[in-house]
Short mmCIF file of C-alpha atoms and ligand atoms in Angstrom, two decimals:
data_model
loop_
_atom_site.label_atom_id
_atom_site.label_comp_id
_atom_site.label_asym_id
_atom_site.label_seq_id
_atom_site.Cartn_x
_atom_site.Cartn_y
_atom_site.Cartn_z
CA UNK A 2 82.90 101.29 82.33
CA UNK A 3 86.01 103.18 78.72
CA UNK A 4 86.73 101.22 75.89
CA UNK A 5 89.42 100.87 77.53
CA UNK A 6 89.32 100.82 80.98
CA UNK A 7 91.68 102.19 83.62
CA UNK A 8 93.03 99.00 85.77
CA UNK A 9 94.44 100.09 89.10
CA UNK A 10 96.56 97.46 90.33
CA UNK A 11 98.61 97.45 94.03
CA UNK A 12 100.76 96.51 96.26
CA UNK A 13 103.23 97.02 98.87
CA UNK A 14 106.45 96.38 96.66
CA UNK A 15 107.37 95.37 92.99
CA UNK A 16 105.67 91.25 93.44
CA UNK A 17 102.38 92.37 92.65
CA UNK A 18 103.98 93.07 89.29
CA UNK A 19 103.45 89.39 88.26
CA UNK A 20 99.47 90.23 88.90
CA UNK A 21 99.85 92.88 86.51
CA UNK A 22 101.81 90.94 84.16
CA UNK A 23 99.03 88.71 83.60
CA UNK A 24 96.56 90.78 83.56
CA UNK A 25 98.48 92.70 80.64
CA UNK A 26 98.70 89.00 78.97
CA UNK A 27 94.68 88.89 78.54
CA UNK A 28 93.73 92.51 78.44
CA UNK A 29 95.92 94.03 76.30
CA UNK A 30 93.98 96.70 75.60
CA UNK A 31 93.66 98.47 78.91
CA UNK A 32 95.44 101.84 80.45
CA UNK A 33 96.83 100.27 84.18
CA UNK A 34 98.33 102.56 86.65
CA UNK A 35 100.06 100.35 89.19
CA UNK A 36 101.21 101.76 92.59
CA UNK A 37 104.07 99.79 94.81
CA UNK A 38 104.03 101.00 98.18
CA UNK A 39 107.64 101.12 98.80
CA UNK A 40 107.92 102.72 101.34
CA UNK A 41 105.39 101.40 103.79
CA UNK A 42 106.74 97.55 102.51
CA UNK A 43 106.63 95.17 104.33
CA UNK A 44 102.76 95.21 104.87
CA UNK A 45 103.27 91.37 106.07
CA UNK A 46 104.63 92.02 109.76
CA UNK A 47 101.85 95.24 110.13
CA UNK A 48 99.06 94.89 112.02
CA UNK A 49 95.59 94.83 110.97
CA UNK A 50 94.67 98.77 111.44
CA UNK A 51 97.98 100.18 109.94
CA UNK A 52 97.99 97.60 106.49
CA UNK A 53 94.19 98.68 106.24
CA UNK A 54 94.91 102.22 106.66
CA UNK A 55 98.48 102.05 104.35
CA UNK A 56 96.05 100.28 101.06
CA UNK A 57 92.92 102.27 101.68
CA UNK A 58 95.16 105.28 101.15
CA UNK A 59 96.55 103.70 98.41
CA UNK A 60 93.43 102.35 96.89
CA UNK A 61 91.99 106.42 96.52
CA UNK A 62 95.38 107.08 94.86
CA UNK A 63 94.69 104.84 92.23
CA UNK A 64 90.41 106.19 91.52
CA UNK A 65 90.37 109.03 92.85
CA UNK A 66 94.28 110.14 91.28
CA UNK A 67 94.28 107.66 88.45
CA UNK A 68 91.10 107.10 87.53
CA UNK A 69 90.79 103.80 88.39
CA UNK A 70 87.47 101.88 87.13
CA UNK A 71 88.47 98.83 88.28
CA UNK A 72 90.83 98.04 91.21
CA UNK A 73 93.08 94.69 91.83
CA UNK A 74 94.34 94.25 94.94
CA UNK A 75 98.18 92.32 93.84
CA UNK A 76 98.76 91.39 97.74
CA UNK A 77 97.75 88.71 99.63
CA UNK A 78 98.29 90.51 103.69
CA UNK A 79 96.38 93.69 102.15
CA UNK A 80 93.66 91.24 100.10
CA UNK A 81 93.27 89.27 103.42
CA UNK A 82 93.81 92.35 105.78
CA UNK A 83 92.13 95.10 104.17
CA UNK A 84 89.79 94.30 101.68
CA UNK A 85 86.61 95.14 102.99
CA UNK A 86 88.01 98.29 104.05
CA UNK A 87 89.84 98.74 100.55
CA UNK A 88 86.44 98.02 99.10
CA UNK A 89 83.89 100.71 101.82
CA UNK A 90 87.03 103.34 100.47
CA UNK A 91 86.44 103.20 96.64
CA UNK A 92 83.37 103.58 94.94
CA UNK A 93 84.72 101.15 92.13
CA UNK A 94 84.35 96.79 92.00
CA UNK A 95 87.73 95.67 93.74
CA UNK A 96 89.27 92.05 94.05
CA UNK A 97 91.66 90.66 95.83
CA UNK A 98 93.36 88.16 94.89
CA UNK A 99 92.89 85.21 97.89
CA UNK A 100 89.63 83.87 96.92
CA UNK A 101 90.95 83.10 93.05
CA UNK A 102 94.12 81.50 95.03
CA UNK A 103 91.36 79.46 97.04
CA UNK A 104 90.08 78.47 93.58
CA UNK A 105 93.52 77.42 92.06
CA UNK A 106 94.13 75.50 95.62
CA UNK A 107 91.09 73.75 94.14
CA UNK A 108 90.92 73.19 90.82
CA UNK A 109 94.68 71.10 91.10
CA UNK A 110 94.01 69.33 94.45
CA UNK A 111 93.37 65.85 94.33
CA UNK A 112 93.58 65.09 98.14
CA UNK A 113 92.16 67.79 99.18
CA UNK A 114 95.06 69.06 101.78
CA UNK A 115 96.96 72.56 100.12
CA UNK A 116 99.79 73.91 101.90
CA UNK A 117 100.33 77.53 101.89
CA UNK A 118 103.30 79.99 102.66
CA UNK A 119 102.30 83.81 102.97
CA UNK A 120 104.09 86.64 104.93
CA UNK A 121 103.33 85.97 108.93
CA UNK A 122 100.13 88.98 108.46
CA UNK A 123 98.37 86.90 105.75
CA UNK A 124 99.25 83.64 107.81
CA UNK A 125 97.94 85.78 110.98
CA UNK A 126 94.59 86.15 109.80
CA UNK A 127 93.60 82.63 108.36
CA UNK A 128 92.92 84.25 104.84
CA UNK A 129 92.97 81.64 102.77
CA UNK A 130 92.55 78.41 105.87
CA UNK A 131 89.20 80.09 105.45
CA UNK A 132 89.26 80.45 101.93
CA UNK A 133 90.29 77.05 101.60
CA UNK A 134 87.31 75.46 103.53
CA UNK A 135 84.94 77.38 101.72
CA UNK A 136 86.57 75.22 98.43
CA UNK A 137 86.47 71.90 100.55
CA UNK A 138 89.69 72.10 100.77
CA UNK A 139 92.27 71.91 104.41
CA UNK A 140 94.80 73.92 105.11
CA UNK A 141 97.94 74.65 106.35
CA UNK A 142 99.78 78.30 106.70
CA UNK A 143 103.31 78.87 107.29
CA UNK A 144 104.78 82.12 106.92
CA UNK A 145 107.63 82.92 105.63
CA UNK A 146 108.89 86.44 105.93
CA UNK A 147 112.58 86.63 105.07
CA UNK A 148 111.32 85.57 101.09
CA UNK A 149 109.82 89.14 100.93
CA UNK A 150 113.19 91.41 101.54
CA UNK A 151 115.06 88.62 99.38
CA UNK A 152 113.03 89.83 95.98
CA UNK A 153 113.42 93.07 96.80
CA UNK A 154 116.59 92.95 96.71
CA UNK A 155 116.45 91.22 93.02
CA UNK A 156 118.82 88.11 94.74
CA UNK A 157 116.47 85.54 92.46
CA UNK A 158 118.76 85.17 90.03
CA UNK A 159 117.02 85.64 86.54
CA UNK A 160 112.80 85.89 86.63
CA UNK A 161 111.11 82.88 84.68
CA UNK A 162 108.13 82.87 83.62
CA UNK A 163 104.68 80.71 83.25
CA UNK A 164 104.49 80.43 79.82
CA UNK A 165 108.73 80.34 79.36
CA UNK A 166 108.22 76.55 79.95
CA UNK A 167 108.87 74.63 82.50
CA UNK A 168 109.78 76.57 85.27
CA UNK A 169 111.99 74.21 87.08
CA UNK A 170 114.22 73.35 84.17
CA UNK A 171 115.16 76.56 84.45
CA UNK A 172 116.05 77.74 87.77
CA UNK A 173 118.62 80.01 88.66
CA UNK A 174 121.86 77.79 89.79
CA UNK A 175 122.06 78.03 93.25
CA UNK A 176 126.17 76.97 93.24
CA UNK A 177 126.75 79.67 90.32
CA UNK A 178 125.64 82.62 92.69
CA UNK A 179 125.72 83.10 96.14
CA UNK A 180 123.16 85.31 96.14
CA UNK A 181 120.96 82.57 95.20
CA UNK A 182 122.15 80.27 97.48
CA UNK A 183 121.32 82.11 100.26
CA UNK A 184 117.45 82.03 98.69
CA UNK A 185 116.96 78.30 97.89
CA UNK A 186 118.83 77.68 101.29
CA UNK A 187 115.58 80.23 103.10
CA UNK A 188 113.26 78.27 100.91
CA UNK A 189 114.40 75.54 101.87
CA UNK A 190 114.25 76.14 105.25
CA UNK A 191 110.27 77.32 105.00
CA UNK A 192 109.87 74.16 102.86
CA UNK A 193 111.60 71.47 105.10
CA UNK A 194 109.18 73.16 108.17
CA UNK A 195 106.05 73.12 106.59
CA UNK A 196 106.74 69.49 105.70
CA UNK A 197 107.18 68.38 108.77
CA UNK A 198 104.41 70.09 110.79
CA UNK A 199 102.34 68.99 107.29
CA UNK A 200 103.12 64.70 108.44
CA UNK A 201 102.62 65.71 112.11
CA UNK A 202 99.21 66.67 111.19
CA UNK A 203 98.25 63.87 108.49
CA UNK A 204 98.64 65.65 105.49
CA UNK A 205 98.75 64.97 102.66
CA UNK A 206 99.56 68.35 100.41
CA UNK A 207 99.87 67.79 96.93
CA UNK A 208 99.60 71.59 96.09
CA UNK A 209 101.83 74.16 97.61
CA UNK A 210 99.52 77.74 96.86
CA UNK A 211 102.20 80.79 96.97
CA UNK A 212 100.15 83.19 98.99
CA UNK A 213 101.88 86.24 98.84
CA UNK A 214 102.32 87.66 95.70
CA UNK A 215 106.84 87.75 95.41
CA UNK A 216 106.75 84.41 95.61
CA UNK A 217 106.17 83.32 91.82
CA UNK A 218 110.09 85.30 91.60
CA UNK A 219 111.39 82.41 93.64
CA UNK A 220 108.86 79.47 91.96
CA UNK A 221 111.63 78.40 89.86
CA UNK A 222 113.85 77.81 92.86
CA UNK A 223 110.44 76.37 94.81
CA UNK A 224 109.80 73.74 92.38
CA UNK A 225 112.82 72.68 92.80
CA UNK A 226 112.44 72.79 97.02
CA UNK A 227 109.22 70.75 96.75
CA UNK A 228 108.78 67.14 97.70
CA UNK A 229 107.96 65.19 94.22
CA UNK A 230 104.08 65.84 92.75
CA UNK A 231 103.08 68.66 94.70
CA UNK A 232 102.03 71.27 92.32
CA UNK A 233 102.50 74.55 92.68
CA UNK A 234 100.26 77.41 91.67
CA UNK A 235 99.98 80.72 92.58
CA UNK A 236 96.86 83.47 92.34
CA UNK A 237 98.87 85.85 89.60
CA UNK A 238 96.53 83.66 86.75
CA UNK A 239 92.87 82.54 88.19
CA UNK A 240 93.17 86.48 89.65
CA UNK A 241 93.17 87.41 86.18
CA UNK A 242 90.94 85.07 84.56
CA UNK A 243 88.46 86.34 87.75
CA UNK A 244 89.41 89.91 86.70
CA UNK A 245 89.28 89.58 83.10
CA UNK A 246 85.57 88.24 83.20
CA UNK A 247 84.40 90.51 85.50
CA UNK A 248 85.95 93.50 84.07
CA UNK A 249 83.98 91.83 80.02
CA UNK A 250 81.28 91.39 82.01
CA UNK A 251 80.71 95.02 83.38
CA UNK A 252 81.36 96.67 79.86
CA UNK A 253 79.33 94.16 78.16
CA UNK A 254 81.60 93.86 75.36
CA UNK A 255 82.46 91.32 72.49
CA UNK A 256 85.98 90.26 71.75
CA UNK A 257 86.55 92.80 68.31
CA UNK A 258 88.94 93.53 65.46
CA UNK A 259 91.06 95.91 68.00
CA UNK A 260 91.62 92.79 70.50
CA UNK A 261 89.52 95.48 72.85
CA UNK A 262 88.53 93.59 76.11
CA UNK A 263 89.11 90.15 74.81
CA UNK A 264 88.50 87.10 77.22
CA UNK A 265 91.09 83.96 76.63
CA UNK A 266 93.25 81.85 78.89
CA UNK A 267 96.63 81.93 78.58
CA UNK A 268 97.41 79.18 76.60
CA UNK A 269 95.31 80.55 73.69
CA UNK A 270 97.25 83.74 73.51
CA UNK A 271 100.15 83.34 70.44
CA UNK A 272 103.50 85.11 71.14
CA UNK A 273 102.77 88.22 69.83
CA UNK A 274 99.37 88.73 72.42
CA UNK A 275 101.66 87.58 75.52
CA UNK A 276 103.19 91.29 74.53
CA UNK A 277 102.05 94.33 75.95
CA UNK A 278 100.11 95.04 72.57
CA UNK A 279 100.25 98.55 71.04
CA UNK A 280 97.48 99.81 73.01
CA UNK A 281 98.44 98.78 76.59
CA UNK A 282 100.04 101.06 78.32
CA UNK A 283 101.50 101.72 81.57
CA UNK A 284 102.37 103.88 84.77
CA UNK A 285 103.70 102.87 87.81
CA UNK A 286 103.84 104.51 90.83
CA UNK A 287 105.74 104.11 93.51
CA UNK A 288 106.44 106.05 97.22
CA UNK A 289 109.81 105.12 97.65
CA UNK A 290 113.09 103.93 95.85
CA UNK A 291 111.96 105.00 92.01
CA UNK A 292 115.92 104.39 91.20
CA UNK A 293 115.04 100.40 92.36
CA UNK A 294 111.39 100.11 90.35
CA UNK A 295 113.14 100.87 87.83
CA UNK A 296 115.59 99.10 87.39
CA UNK A 297 114.22 95.37 88.57
CA UNK A 298 110.45 96.64 87.59
CA UNK A 299 110.98 95.71 84.13
CA UNK A 300 112.78 92.33 85.34
CA UNK A 301 109.87 91.33 86.81
CA UNK A 302 106.88 92.42 84.64
CA UNK A 303 108.96 91.14 81.61
CA UNK A 304 108.55 94.85 79.92
CA UNK A 305 109.75 97.95 80.33
CA UNK A 306 107.92 99.58 82.99
CA UNK A 307 108.68 103.40 81.90
CA UNK A 308 110.01 106.37 84.08
CA UNK A 309 108.29 105.60 87.52
CA UNK A 310 106.70 108.19 89.66
CA UNK A 311 106.96 109.00 92.53
CA UNK A 312 103.98 109.83 94.97
CA UNK A 313 103.66 111.00 99.01
CA UNK A 314 100.21 109.54 100.40
CA UNK A 315 101.81 109.91 103.85
CA UNK A 316 103.20 108.22 106.38
N1 DGL B 4 103.17 90.91 97.73
C1 DGL B 4 102.92 91.02 99.00
C2 DGL B 4 101.66 90.14 99.16
O1 DGL B 4 101.10 89.33 98.24
C3 DGL B 4 103.41 90.91 100.60
C4 DGL B 4 104.67 91.95 100.68
C5 DGL B 4 104.08 92.35 102.01
O2 DGL B 4 105.05 91.93 103.23
O3 DGL B 4 104.22 93.73 101.79
O4 DGL B 4 101.07 89.08 101.18
#
């Protein structure tokens, strides 16, 4: 792998930018190619076969046309339904978000009972239930199909990122912003149903996994809506951590004065390092809605996304 590796990051839309952000924090000295398959979003309502076709086409674009040497599938839906297909389709290491998400749940949960919110397709696949079970956890999964469109429309208020401090305290005000109020009501509806199901099944959940990479953008609202004592976790941070270990392992590089390929936890980073370094290159691609990507992408990434290039991956 090159000293400055090209890392491909893929999602159906903007949500994967939450994973890209976490990756840049840990691996600033890299070239990133991010693809949002916005023309074919949402993946979450589609069949395994269709998701696998879309995801493998996207993966091939990043590897064969952008030179990605390592691929992060920053989409739970594609990770849950198409990880094997993607691994078969490209000759580079591929990391999905489900296993890091389950590992983070294991680290967070004391009761061993976790709740997962995700897209319809992810829930139908049972991937989180299986991954959690492998970690000795019981899981209940709930599909929340309205949340991705609300995020893609930007009905989220100002995004708040983990390093900004207590996320719930910074939740956008639902009373002051009518769009945020709609999103808040939808979140509370889904969580209410999930709470009722957990109680009916005798669960004692203490952890809620955001099983869709769009949902961290709703984290402040979700944290305000969960029951007391329930910790909200997402797989962006744990996926970035896993990617860092894998890439450092492969490259076998030591920390050096240029900051090349270092492996640090986010809390170890000084504020300067939490921003993209001079050596970070981010190239964004989308299959549609380039203007919207440029408008909303920087808010989601917390860094300028620059000029987003339109790519055509077919129908
Ligand atoms: N961000 C994707 C995920 O993590 C899903 C969005 C979609 O439905 O396309 O599951």
